[in-house]
Coordinates of C-alpha atoms and ligand atoms in Angstrom, one line a residue:
Chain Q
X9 CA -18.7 -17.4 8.8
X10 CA -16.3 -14.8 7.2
X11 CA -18.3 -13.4 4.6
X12 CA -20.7 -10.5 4.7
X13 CA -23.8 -12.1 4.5
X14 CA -25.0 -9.8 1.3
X15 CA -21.7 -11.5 -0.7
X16 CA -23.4 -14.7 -0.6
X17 CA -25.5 -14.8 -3.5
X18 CA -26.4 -18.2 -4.1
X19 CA -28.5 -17.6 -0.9
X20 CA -31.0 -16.0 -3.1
X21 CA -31.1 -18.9 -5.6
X22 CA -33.3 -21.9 -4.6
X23 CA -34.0 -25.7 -5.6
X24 CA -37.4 -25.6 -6.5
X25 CA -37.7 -28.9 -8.5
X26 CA -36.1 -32.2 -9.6
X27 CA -36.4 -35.0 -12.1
X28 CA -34.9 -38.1 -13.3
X29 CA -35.1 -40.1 -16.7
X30 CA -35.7 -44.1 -16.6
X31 CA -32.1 -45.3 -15.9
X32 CA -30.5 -48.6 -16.6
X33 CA -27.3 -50.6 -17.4
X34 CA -28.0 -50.2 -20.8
X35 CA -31.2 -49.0 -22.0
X36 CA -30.2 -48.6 -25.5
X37 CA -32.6 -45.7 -26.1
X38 CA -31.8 -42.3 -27.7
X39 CA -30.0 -40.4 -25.2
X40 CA -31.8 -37.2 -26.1
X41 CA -35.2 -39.0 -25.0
X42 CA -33.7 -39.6 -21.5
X43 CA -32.3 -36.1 -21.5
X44 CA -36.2 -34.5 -22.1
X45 CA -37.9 -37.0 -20.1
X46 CA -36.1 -35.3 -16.8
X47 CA -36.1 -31.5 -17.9
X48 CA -39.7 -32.2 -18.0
X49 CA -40.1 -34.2 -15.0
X50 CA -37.8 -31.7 -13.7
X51 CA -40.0 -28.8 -14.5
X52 CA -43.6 -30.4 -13.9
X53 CA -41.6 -31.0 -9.9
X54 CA -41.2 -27.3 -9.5
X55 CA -44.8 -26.3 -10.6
X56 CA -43.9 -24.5 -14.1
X57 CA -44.5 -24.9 -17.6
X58 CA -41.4 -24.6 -20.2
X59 CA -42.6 -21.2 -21.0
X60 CA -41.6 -20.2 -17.2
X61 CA -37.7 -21.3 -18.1
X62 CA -35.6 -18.3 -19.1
X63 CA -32.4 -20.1 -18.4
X64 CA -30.6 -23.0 -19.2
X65 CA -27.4 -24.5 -17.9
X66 CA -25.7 -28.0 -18.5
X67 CA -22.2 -30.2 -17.9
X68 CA -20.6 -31.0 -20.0
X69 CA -22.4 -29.7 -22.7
X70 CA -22.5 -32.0 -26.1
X71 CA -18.9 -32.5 -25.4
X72 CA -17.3 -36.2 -25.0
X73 CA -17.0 -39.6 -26.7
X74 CA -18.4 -42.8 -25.4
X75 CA -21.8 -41.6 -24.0
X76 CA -20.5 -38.8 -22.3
X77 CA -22.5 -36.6 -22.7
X78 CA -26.8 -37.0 -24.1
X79 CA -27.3 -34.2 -24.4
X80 CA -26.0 -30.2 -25.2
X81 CA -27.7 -26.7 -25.1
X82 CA -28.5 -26.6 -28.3
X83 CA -29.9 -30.1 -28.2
X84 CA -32.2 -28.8 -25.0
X85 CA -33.2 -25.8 -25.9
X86 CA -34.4 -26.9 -29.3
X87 CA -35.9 -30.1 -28.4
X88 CA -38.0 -28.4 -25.8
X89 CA -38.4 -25.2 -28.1
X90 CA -37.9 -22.3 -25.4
X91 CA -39.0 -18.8 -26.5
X92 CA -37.6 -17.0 -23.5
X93 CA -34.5 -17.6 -22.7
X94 CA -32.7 -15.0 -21.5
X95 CA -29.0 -16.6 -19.9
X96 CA -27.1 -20.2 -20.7
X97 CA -24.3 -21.4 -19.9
X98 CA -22.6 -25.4 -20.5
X99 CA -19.0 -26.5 -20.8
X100 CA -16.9 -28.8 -19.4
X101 CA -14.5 -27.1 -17.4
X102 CA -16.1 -26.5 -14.1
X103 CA -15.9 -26.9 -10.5
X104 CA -17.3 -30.5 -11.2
X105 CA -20.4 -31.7 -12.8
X106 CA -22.4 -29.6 -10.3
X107 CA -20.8 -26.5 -10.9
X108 CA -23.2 -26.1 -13.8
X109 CA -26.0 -26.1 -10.6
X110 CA -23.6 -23.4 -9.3
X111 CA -23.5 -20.8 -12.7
X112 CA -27.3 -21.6 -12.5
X113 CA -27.2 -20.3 -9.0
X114 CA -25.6 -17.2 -9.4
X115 CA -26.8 -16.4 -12.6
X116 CA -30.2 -15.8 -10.4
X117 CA -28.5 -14.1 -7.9
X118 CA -27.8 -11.7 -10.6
X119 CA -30.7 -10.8 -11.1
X120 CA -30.3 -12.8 -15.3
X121 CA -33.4 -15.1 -15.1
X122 CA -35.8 -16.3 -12.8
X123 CA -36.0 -20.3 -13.3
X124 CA -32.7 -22.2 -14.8
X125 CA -33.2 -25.8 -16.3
X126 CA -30.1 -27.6 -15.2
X127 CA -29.0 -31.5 -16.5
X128 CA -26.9 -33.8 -16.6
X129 CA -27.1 -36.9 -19.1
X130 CA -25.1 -39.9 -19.8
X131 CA -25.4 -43.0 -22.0
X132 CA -22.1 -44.7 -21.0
X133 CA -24.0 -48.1 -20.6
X134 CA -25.5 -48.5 -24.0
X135 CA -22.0 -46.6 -25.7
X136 CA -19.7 -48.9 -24.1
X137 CA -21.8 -52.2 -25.5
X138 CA -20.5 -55.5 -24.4
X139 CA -17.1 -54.2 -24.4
X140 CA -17.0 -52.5 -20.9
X141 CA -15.0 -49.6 -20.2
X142 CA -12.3 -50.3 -22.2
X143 CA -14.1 -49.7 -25.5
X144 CA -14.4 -46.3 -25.3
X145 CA -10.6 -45.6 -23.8
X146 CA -9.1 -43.3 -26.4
X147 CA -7.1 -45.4 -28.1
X148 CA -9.0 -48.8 -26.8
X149 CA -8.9 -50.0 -30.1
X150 CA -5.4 -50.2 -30.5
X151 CA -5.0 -47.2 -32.9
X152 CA -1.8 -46.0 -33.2
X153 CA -2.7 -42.9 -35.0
X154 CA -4.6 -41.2 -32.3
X155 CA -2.2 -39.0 -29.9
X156 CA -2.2 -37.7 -26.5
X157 CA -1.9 -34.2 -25.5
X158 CA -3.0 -31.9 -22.6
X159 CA -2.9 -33.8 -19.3
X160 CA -3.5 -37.3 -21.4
X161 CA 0.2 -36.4 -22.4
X162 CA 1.8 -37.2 -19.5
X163 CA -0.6 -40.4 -18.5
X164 CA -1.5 -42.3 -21.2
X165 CA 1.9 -43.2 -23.0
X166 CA 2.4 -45.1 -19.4
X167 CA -0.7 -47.2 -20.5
X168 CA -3.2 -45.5 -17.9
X169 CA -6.0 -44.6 -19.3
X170 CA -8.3 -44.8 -16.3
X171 CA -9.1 -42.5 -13.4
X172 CA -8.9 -45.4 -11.7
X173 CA -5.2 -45.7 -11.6
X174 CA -4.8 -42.3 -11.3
X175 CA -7.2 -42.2 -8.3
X176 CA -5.8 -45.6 -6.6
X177 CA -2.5 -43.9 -6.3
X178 CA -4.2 -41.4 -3.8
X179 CA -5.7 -44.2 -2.1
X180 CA -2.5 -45.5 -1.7
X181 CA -1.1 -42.7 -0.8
X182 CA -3.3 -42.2 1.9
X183 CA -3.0 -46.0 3.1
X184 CA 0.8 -45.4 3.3
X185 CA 0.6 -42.4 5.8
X186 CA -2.7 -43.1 7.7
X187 CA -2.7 -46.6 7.7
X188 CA -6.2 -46.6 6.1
X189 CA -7.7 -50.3 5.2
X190 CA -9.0 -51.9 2.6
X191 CA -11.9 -52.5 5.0
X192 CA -12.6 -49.3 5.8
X193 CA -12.6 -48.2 2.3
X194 CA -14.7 -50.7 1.6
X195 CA -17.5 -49.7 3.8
X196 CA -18.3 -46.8 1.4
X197 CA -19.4 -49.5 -1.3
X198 CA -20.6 -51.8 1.2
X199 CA -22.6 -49.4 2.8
X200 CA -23.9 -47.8 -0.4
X201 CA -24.7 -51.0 -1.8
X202 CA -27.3 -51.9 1.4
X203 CA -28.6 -47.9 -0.1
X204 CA -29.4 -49.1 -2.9
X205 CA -31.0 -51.9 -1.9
X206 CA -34.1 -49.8 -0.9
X207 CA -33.9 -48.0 -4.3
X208 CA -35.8 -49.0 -7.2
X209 CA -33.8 -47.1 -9.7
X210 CA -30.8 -48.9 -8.6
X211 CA -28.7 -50.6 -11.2
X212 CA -27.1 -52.6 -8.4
X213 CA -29.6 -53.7 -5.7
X214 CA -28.2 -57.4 -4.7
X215 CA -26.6 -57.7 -1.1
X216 CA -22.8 -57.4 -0.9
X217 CA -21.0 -58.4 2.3
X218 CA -17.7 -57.2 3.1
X219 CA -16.4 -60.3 2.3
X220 CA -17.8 -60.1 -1.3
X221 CA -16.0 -56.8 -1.7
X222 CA -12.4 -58.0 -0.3
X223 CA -12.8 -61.0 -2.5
X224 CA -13.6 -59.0 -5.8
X225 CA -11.1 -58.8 -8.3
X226 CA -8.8 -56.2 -8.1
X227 CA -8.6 -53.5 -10.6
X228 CA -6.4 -51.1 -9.5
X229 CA -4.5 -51.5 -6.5
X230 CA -5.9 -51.3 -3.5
X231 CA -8.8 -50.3 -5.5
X232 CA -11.0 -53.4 -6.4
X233 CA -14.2 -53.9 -8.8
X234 CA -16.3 -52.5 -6.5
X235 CA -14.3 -49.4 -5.5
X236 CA -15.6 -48.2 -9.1
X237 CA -18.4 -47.0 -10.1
X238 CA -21.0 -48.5 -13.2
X239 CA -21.4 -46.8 -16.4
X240 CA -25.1 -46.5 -17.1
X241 CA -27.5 -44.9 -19.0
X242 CA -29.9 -41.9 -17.4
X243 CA -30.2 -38.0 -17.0
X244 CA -31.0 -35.9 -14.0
X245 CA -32.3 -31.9 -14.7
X246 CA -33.2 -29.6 -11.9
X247 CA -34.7 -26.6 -11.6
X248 CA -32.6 -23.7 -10.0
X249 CA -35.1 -20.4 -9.4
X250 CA -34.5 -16.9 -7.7
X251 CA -35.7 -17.5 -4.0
X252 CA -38.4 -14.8 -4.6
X253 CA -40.6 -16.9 -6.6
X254 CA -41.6 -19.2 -4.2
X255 CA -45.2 -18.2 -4.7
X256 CA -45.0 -19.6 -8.6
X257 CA -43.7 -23.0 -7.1
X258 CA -45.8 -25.6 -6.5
X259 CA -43.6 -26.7 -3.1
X260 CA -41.2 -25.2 -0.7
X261 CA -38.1 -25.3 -2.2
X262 CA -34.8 -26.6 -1.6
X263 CA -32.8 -23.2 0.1
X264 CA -28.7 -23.1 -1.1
X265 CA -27.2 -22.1 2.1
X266 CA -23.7 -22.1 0.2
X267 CA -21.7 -23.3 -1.9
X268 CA -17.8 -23.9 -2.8
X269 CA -16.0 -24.3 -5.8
X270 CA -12.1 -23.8 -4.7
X271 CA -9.4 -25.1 -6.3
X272 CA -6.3 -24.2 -4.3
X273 CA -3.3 -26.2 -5.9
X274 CA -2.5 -27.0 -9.1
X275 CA -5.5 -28.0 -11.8
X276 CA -3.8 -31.8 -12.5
X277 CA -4.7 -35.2 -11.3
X278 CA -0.8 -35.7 -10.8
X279 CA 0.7 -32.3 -10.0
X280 CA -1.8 -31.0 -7.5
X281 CA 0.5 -30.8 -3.7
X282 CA -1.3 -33.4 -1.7
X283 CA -1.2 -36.9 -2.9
X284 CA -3.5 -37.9 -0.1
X285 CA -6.5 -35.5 -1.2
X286 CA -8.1 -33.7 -4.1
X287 CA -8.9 -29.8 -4.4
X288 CA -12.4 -31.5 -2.6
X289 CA -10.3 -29.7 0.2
X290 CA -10.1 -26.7 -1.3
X291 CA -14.1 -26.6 -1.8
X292 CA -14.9 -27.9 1.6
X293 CA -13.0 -25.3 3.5
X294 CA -13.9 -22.6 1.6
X295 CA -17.8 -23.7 1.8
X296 CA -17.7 -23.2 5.7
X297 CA -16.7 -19.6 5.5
X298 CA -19.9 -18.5 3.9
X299 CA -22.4 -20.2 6.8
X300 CA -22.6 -20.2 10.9
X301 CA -23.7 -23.8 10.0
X302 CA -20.9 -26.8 10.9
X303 CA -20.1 -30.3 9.8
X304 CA -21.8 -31.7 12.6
X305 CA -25.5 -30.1 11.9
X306 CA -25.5 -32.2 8.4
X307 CA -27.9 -34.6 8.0
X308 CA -27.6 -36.2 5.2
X309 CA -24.3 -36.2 2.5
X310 CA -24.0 -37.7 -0.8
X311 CA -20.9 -37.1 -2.0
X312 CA -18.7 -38.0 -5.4
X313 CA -17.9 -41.9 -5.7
X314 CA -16.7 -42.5 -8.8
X315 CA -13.7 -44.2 -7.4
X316 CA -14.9 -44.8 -3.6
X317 CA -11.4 -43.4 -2.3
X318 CA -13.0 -39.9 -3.8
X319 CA -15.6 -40.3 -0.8
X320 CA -12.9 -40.3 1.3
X321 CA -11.1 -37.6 -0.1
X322 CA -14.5 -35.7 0.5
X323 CA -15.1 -36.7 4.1
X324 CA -11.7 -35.3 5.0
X325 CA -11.8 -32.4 2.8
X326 CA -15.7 -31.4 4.3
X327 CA -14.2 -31.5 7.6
X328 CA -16.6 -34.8 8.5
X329 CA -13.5 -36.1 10.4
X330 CA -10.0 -34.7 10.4
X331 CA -7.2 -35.2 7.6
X332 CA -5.7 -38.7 7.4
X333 CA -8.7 -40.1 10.3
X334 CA -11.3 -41.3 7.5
X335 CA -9.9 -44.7 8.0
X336 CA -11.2 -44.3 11.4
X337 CA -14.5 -42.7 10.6
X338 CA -15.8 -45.7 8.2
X339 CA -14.4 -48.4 10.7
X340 CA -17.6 -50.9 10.9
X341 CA -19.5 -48.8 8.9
X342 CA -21.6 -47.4 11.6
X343 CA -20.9 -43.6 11.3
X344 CA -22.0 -43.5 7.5
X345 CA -25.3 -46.0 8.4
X346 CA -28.5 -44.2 6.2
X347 CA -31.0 -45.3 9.5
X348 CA -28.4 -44.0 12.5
X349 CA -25.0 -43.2 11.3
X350 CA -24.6 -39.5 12.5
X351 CA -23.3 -39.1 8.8
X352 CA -26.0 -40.9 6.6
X353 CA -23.7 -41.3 3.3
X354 CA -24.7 -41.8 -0.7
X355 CA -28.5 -43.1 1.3
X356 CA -29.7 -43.5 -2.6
X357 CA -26.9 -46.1 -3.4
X358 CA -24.2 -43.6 -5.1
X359 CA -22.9 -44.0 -8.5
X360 CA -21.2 -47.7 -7.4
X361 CA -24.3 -49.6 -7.3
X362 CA -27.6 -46.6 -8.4
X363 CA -25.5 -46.0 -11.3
X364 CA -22.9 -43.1 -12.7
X365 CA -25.1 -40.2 -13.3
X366 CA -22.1 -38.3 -13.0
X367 CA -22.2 -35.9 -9.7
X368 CA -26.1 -34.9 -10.6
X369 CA -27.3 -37.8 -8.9
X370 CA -25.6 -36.9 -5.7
X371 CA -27.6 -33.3 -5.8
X372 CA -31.0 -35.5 -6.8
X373 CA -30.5 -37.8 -3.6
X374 CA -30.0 -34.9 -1.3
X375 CA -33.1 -32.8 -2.2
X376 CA -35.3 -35.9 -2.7
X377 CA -34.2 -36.5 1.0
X378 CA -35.0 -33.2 2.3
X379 CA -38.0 -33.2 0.6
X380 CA -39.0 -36.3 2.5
X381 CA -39.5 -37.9 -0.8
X382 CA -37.2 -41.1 -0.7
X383 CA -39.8 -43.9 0.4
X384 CA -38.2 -46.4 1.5
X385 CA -34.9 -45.0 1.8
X386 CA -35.7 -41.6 3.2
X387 CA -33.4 -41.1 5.9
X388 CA -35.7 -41.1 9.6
X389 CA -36.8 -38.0 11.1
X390 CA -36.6 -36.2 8.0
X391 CA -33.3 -34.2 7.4
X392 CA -33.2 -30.3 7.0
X393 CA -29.4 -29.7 6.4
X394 CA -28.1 -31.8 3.4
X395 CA -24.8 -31.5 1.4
X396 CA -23.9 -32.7 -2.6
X397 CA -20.4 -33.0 -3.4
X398 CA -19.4 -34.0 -7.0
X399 CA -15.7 -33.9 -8.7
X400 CA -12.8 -36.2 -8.2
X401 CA -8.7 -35.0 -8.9
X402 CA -8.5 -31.5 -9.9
X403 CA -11.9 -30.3 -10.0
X404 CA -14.9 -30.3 -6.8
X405 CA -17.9 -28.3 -6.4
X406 CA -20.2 -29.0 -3.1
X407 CA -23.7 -27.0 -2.0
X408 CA -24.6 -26.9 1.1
X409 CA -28.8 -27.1 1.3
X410 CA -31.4 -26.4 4.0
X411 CA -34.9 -27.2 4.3
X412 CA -36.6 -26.0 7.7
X413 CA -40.1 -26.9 8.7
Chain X
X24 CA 21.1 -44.3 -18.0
X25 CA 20.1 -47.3 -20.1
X26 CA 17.5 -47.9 -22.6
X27 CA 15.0 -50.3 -22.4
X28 CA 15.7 -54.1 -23.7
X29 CA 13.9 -56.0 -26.2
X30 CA 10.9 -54.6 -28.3
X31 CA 9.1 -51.7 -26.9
X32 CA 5.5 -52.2 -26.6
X33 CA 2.6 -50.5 -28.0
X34 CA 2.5 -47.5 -26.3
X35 CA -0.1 -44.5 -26.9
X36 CA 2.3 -41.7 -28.0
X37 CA 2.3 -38.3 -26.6
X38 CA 1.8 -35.4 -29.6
X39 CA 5.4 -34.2 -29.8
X40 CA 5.6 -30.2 -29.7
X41 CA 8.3 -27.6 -30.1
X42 CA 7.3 -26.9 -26.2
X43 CA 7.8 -30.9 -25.1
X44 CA 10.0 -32.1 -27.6
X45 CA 13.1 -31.8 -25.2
X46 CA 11.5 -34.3 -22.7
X47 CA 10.2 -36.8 -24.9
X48 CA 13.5 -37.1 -27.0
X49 CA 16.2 -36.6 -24.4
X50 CA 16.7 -40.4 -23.6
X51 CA 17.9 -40.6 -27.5
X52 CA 21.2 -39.5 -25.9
X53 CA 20.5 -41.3 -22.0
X54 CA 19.2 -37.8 -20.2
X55 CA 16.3 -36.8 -18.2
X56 CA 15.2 -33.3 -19.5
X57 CA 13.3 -30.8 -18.4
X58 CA 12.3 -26.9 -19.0
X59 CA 14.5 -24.7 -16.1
X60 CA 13.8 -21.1 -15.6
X61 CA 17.4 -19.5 -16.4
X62 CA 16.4 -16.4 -14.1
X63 CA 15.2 -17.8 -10.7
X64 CA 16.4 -21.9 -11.1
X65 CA 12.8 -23.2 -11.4
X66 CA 12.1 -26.5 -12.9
X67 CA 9.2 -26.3 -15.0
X68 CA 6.9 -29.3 -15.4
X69 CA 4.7 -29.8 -17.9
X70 CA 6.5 -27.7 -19.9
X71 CA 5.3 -24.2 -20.4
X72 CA 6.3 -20.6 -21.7
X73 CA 7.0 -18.7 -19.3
X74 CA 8.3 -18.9 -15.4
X75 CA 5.4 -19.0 -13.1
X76 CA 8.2 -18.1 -10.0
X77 CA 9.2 -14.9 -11.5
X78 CA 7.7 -14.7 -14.7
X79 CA 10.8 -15.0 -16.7
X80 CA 10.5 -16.3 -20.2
X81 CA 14.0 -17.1 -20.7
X82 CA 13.9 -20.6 -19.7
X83 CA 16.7 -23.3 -20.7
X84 CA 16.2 -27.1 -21.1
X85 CA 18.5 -29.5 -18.4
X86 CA 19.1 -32.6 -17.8
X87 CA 18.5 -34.1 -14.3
X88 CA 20.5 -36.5 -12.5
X89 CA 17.6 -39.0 -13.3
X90 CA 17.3 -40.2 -9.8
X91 CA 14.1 -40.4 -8.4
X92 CA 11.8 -41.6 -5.1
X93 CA 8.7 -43.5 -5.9
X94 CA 6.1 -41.1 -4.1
X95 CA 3.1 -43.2 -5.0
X96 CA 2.4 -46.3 -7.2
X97 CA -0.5 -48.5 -7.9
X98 CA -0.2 -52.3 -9.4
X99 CA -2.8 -52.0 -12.1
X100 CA -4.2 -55.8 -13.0
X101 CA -7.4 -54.5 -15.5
X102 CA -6.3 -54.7 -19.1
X103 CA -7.5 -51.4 -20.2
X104 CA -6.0 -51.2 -23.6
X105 CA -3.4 -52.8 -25.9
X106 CA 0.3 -52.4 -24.7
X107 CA 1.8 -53.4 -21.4
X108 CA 0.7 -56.7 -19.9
X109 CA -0.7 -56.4 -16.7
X110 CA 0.0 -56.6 -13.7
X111 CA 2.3 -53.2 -14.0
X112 CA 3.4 -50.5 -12.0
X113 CA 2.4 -47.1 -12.7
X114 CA 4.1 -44.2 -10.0
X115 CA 4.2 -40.6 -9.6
X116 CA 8.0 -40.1 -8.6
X117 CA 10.0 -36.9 -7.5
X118 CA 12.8 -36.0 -8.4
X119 CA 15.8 -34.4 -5.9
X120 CA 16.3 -31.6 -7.9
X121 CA 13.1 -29.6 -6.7
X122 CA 10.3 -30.4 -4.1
X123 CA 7.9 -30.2 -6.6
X124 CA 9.4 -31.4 -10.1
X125 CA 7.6 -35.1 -10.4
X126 CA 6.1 -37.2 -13.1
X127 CA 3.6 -40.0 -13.8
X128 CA 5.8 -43.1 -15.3
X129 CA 5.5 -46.9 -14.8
X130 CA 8.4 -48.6 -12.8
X131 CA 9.9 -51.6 -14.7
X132 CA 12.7 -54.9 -13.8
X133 CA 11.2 -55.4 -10.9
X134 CA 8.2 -57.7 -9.4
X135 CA 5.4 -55.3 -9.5
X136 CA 4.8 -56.4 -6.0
X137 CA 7.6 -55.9 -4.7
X138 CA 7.4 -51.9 -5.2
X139 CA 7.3 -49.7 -2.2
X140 CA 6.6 -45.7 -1.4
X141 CA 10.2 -44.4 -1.1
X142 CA 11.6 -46.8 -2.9
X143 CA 14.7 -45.3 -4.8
X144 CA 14.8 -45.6 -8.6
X145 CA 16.4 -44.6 -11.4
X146 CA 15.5 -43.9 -14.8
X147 CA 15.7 -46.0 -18.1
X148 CA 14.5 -45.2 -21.4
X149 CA 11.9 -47.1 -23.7
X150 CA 12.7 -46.4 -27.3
X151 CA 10.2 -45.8 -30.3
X152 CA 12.5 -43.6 -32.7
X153 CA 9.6 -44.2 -35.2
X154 CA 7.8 -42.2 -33.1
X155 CA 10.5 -39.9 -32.0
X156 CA 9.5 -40.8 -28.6
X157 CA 12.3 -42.4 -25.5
X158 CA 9.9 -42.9 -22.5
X159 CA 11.1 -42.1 -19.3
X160 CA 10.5 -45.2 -17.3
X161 CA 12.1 -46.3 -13.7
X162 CA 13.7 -48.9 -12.5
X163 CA 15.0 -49.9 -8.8
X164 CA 18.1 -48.5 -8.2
X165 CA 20.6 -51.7 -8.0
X166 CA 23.9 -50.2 -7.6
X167 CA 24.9 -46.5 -5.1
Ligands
ZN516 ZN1 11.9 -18.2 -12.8

């Protein structure tokens, strides 16, 4: 650890409570009813009542086309009419999805409120209809008014809409100078999709062998159908209080031993220096400065799959394994096993088969696990140091959490 | 540098700006051009206002020799939208010029199979003077 130990403030801040809407492929209910299902949930877990909440804090706000988003401030703190709110904070441009858990976090450290509501909700199922993903691509409908600018500039007039282009030339990338495998990338979704198997909230709970994955049609390459995550419909909301509460709580709380939320390089899925990893690198080393804690005493990790090659670009970047030895580190799948890997990975099914909750779900996995909450997926001898790692390309926030008995 | 034969698919078009305009349209006359700081040498890419090597904001526009290295590709096969049939190539390449002067493009004339990481290519231009738009594509290099 190289920080003073009174610089880091999020070790006042505490996850005190979590909850999660109904979620499904496409529930085709109002978003906004999924988004107040989990605040509440999320705020009945921790013990309080709405008029306890004096902050509020959200990604990506009500920002975003095709189900992006269910849900804003003002949507929230309307629909839920708060009297005492006394800090908020949502926007899209954050350390990834999570770093709206992070402002939460150090928005109690400084003293602004006691109890933040924090969600995340997304309706990308039900928006995208029969029509899959490509119906809500800007432009999907063949428009030729619409125009790209910002980083959609330099992308989209070379017909790639999807991150999952952009993200499979990182994969291949790192398959050119680490001689990483198709296999071994494909034990992230094999593996999660045996996770999700013991999760009722899965969207994805069938058996998938490894020869179902190298089989499945290829979207990208070397990235194939199930190297992507599933649009879905669903919200998760926590509740991030100042550690000195404890005795309003109705259960010992999830501590934030740290948290990281670096971005070293340059801010662009195609400019940043390293076409073998993400800023995830950035986050991960700076996140091991601000603890005496090391890779090795985690327990549990869920970390960002939208495209499974981001897993791997977290692995690395956590220090899990070395740079460029991931390949080697998934090889058989044993080492990322939820019942005796020594690095139980995405144990709730991740977003490629429980569903793209966008980064909160990774958070919600890791404190249900702590918690010793997971039934039949809770990972044996209850775990006490958990990460959550959410962003892919140029944006990654991680928190590392501890829960002692 | 060539253009592009045949009709030019539907593309998206990039929003053509006073601050881009000389990359977009340079392949109207067959050149590769970028923003290049005038005090230090820098390449800028995107293009911006202002050197962020020595903070000079008298920055020129050049054309490059429109070599390039194929630093990373990836044969997309899902039909995500209108335009290009798929399978095609889409690359980030560098360019010799600078260490870090590179772009996202899609490399064209060649099986999309057959593309490799280091593979040299050069660039060719897709027209749509409707849209005031030549897009920087790249194809293998065939001849030294
Ligand atoms: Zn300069």
């Amino acid at each position: 650890m190289s920080e003073a130990t009174d610089l880091i403030g999020e070790r006042r801040a505490v996850v005190s409570g979590a909850g999660q809407s109904d979620i499904g492929r496409r529930l085709f209910r109002d978003p906004l009813e999924l988004t107040l299902d989990a605040c509440l949930a999320a705020i009945e877990d921790a013990g309080l009542t709405t008029a306890d909440i004096d902050g509020l804090s959200t990604y990506p706000g009500a920002f975003g086309p095709g189900g992006f988003s269910g849900g804003g401030m003002v949507d929230v703190h309307d629909g839920l009419r708060f009297e005492n709110i006394q800090w908020f904070c949502g926007g899209v441009e954050f350390p990834g999805q999570l770093g709206a858990v992070i402002n939460a976090a150090l928005a109690v450290s400084a003293g602004l409120c006691k109890h933040v509501l924090v969600w995340r909700s997304v309706w990308e199922g039900s928006a995208q209809g029969t029509g899959g993903r490509a119906a809500v691509m800007p432009g999907g409908g063949g428009s030729g008014s619409f125009k790209a600018s910002g980083f959609m500039e330099w992308v989209l007039p070379f017909s790639a809409p999807s991150a999952a282009t952009w993200i499979a030339m990182f994969a291949q990338r790192h398959f050119h100078e680490y001689g990483t495998t198709r296999e071994q990338l494909g034990q992230i979704a094999v593996n999660s999709r045996k996770n999700a198997g013991l999760n009722p909230k899965a969207i994805y709970s069938e058996p998938m062998s490894m020869d179902d994955y190298l089989s499945a049609r290829m979207i990208s390459t070397p990235l194939c159908l199930f190297d992507c995550d599933v649009p879905c419909d669903g919200a998760t909301a926590f509740i991030v209080s100042r550690a000195d509460t404890v005795a309003d709580l109705r259960k010992p709380p999830i501590n934030i031993e740290a948290v990281a939320t670096a971005l070293h390089g340059r801010p662009s899925w195609d400019q940043y220096h390293d076409l073998t990893s993400m800023p995830a690198q950035d986050a991960g080393k700076e996140l091991w400065k601000r603890t005496d804690l090391k890779p090795t005493d985690v327990d549990v990790a869920n970390m960002y799959d939208g495209f499974s090659f981001i897993t791997v670009a977290w692995i690395e970047g956590m220090g899990f394994c070395k740079k460029g030895e991931a390949g080697a580190f998934l090889e058989g799948g044993h080492n990322i096993a939820r019942d005796s890997g020594v690095l139980p990975l995405n144990t709730n099914g991740g977003q490629l088969s429980a569903g793209r909750l966008h980064g909160f779900g990774f958070l919600h996995e890791s404190c249900v696990q702590l918690w010793g909450e997971a039934g039949e997926r809770q990972v044996p001898n209850t775990p006490e140091v958990g990460v959550a790692c959410a962003g892919g390309g140029p944006m990654a926030g991680t928190l590392l959490l501890t829960h002692r008995r | 540098m060539s253009t592009t034969t045949g009709e030019s698919p539907f593309r998206i078009m990039p929003a053509v700006t006073d601050r881009n305009r000389h990359f977009w349209t340079g392949g109207k006359d067959g050149e590769l051009r970028f923003q290049r700081c005038k005090g230090c040498g820098y390449f800028l890419h995107p293009p911006a206002v202002i050197c962020p090597k020595c903070w000079s904001k008298d920055i020129g526009i050049e054309a490059v020799s429109g070599r390039a290295e194929v630093l990373t590709f990836s044969v997309n096969v899902q039909n995500w939208m209108p335009g290009l049939e798929p399978p095609f190539v889409l690359a980030i390449v560098g360019l010799p010029e600078q260490d870090d002067l590179r772009l996202t493009t899609n490399i064209v004339n060649c099986d999309p199979y057959e593309v490799t990481i280091g593979m040299p290519v050069q660039v060719i231009f897709e027209p749509h003077p409707d849209q005031e738009v030549w897009l920087p594509l790249f194809e293998p290099v065939t001849k030294p």
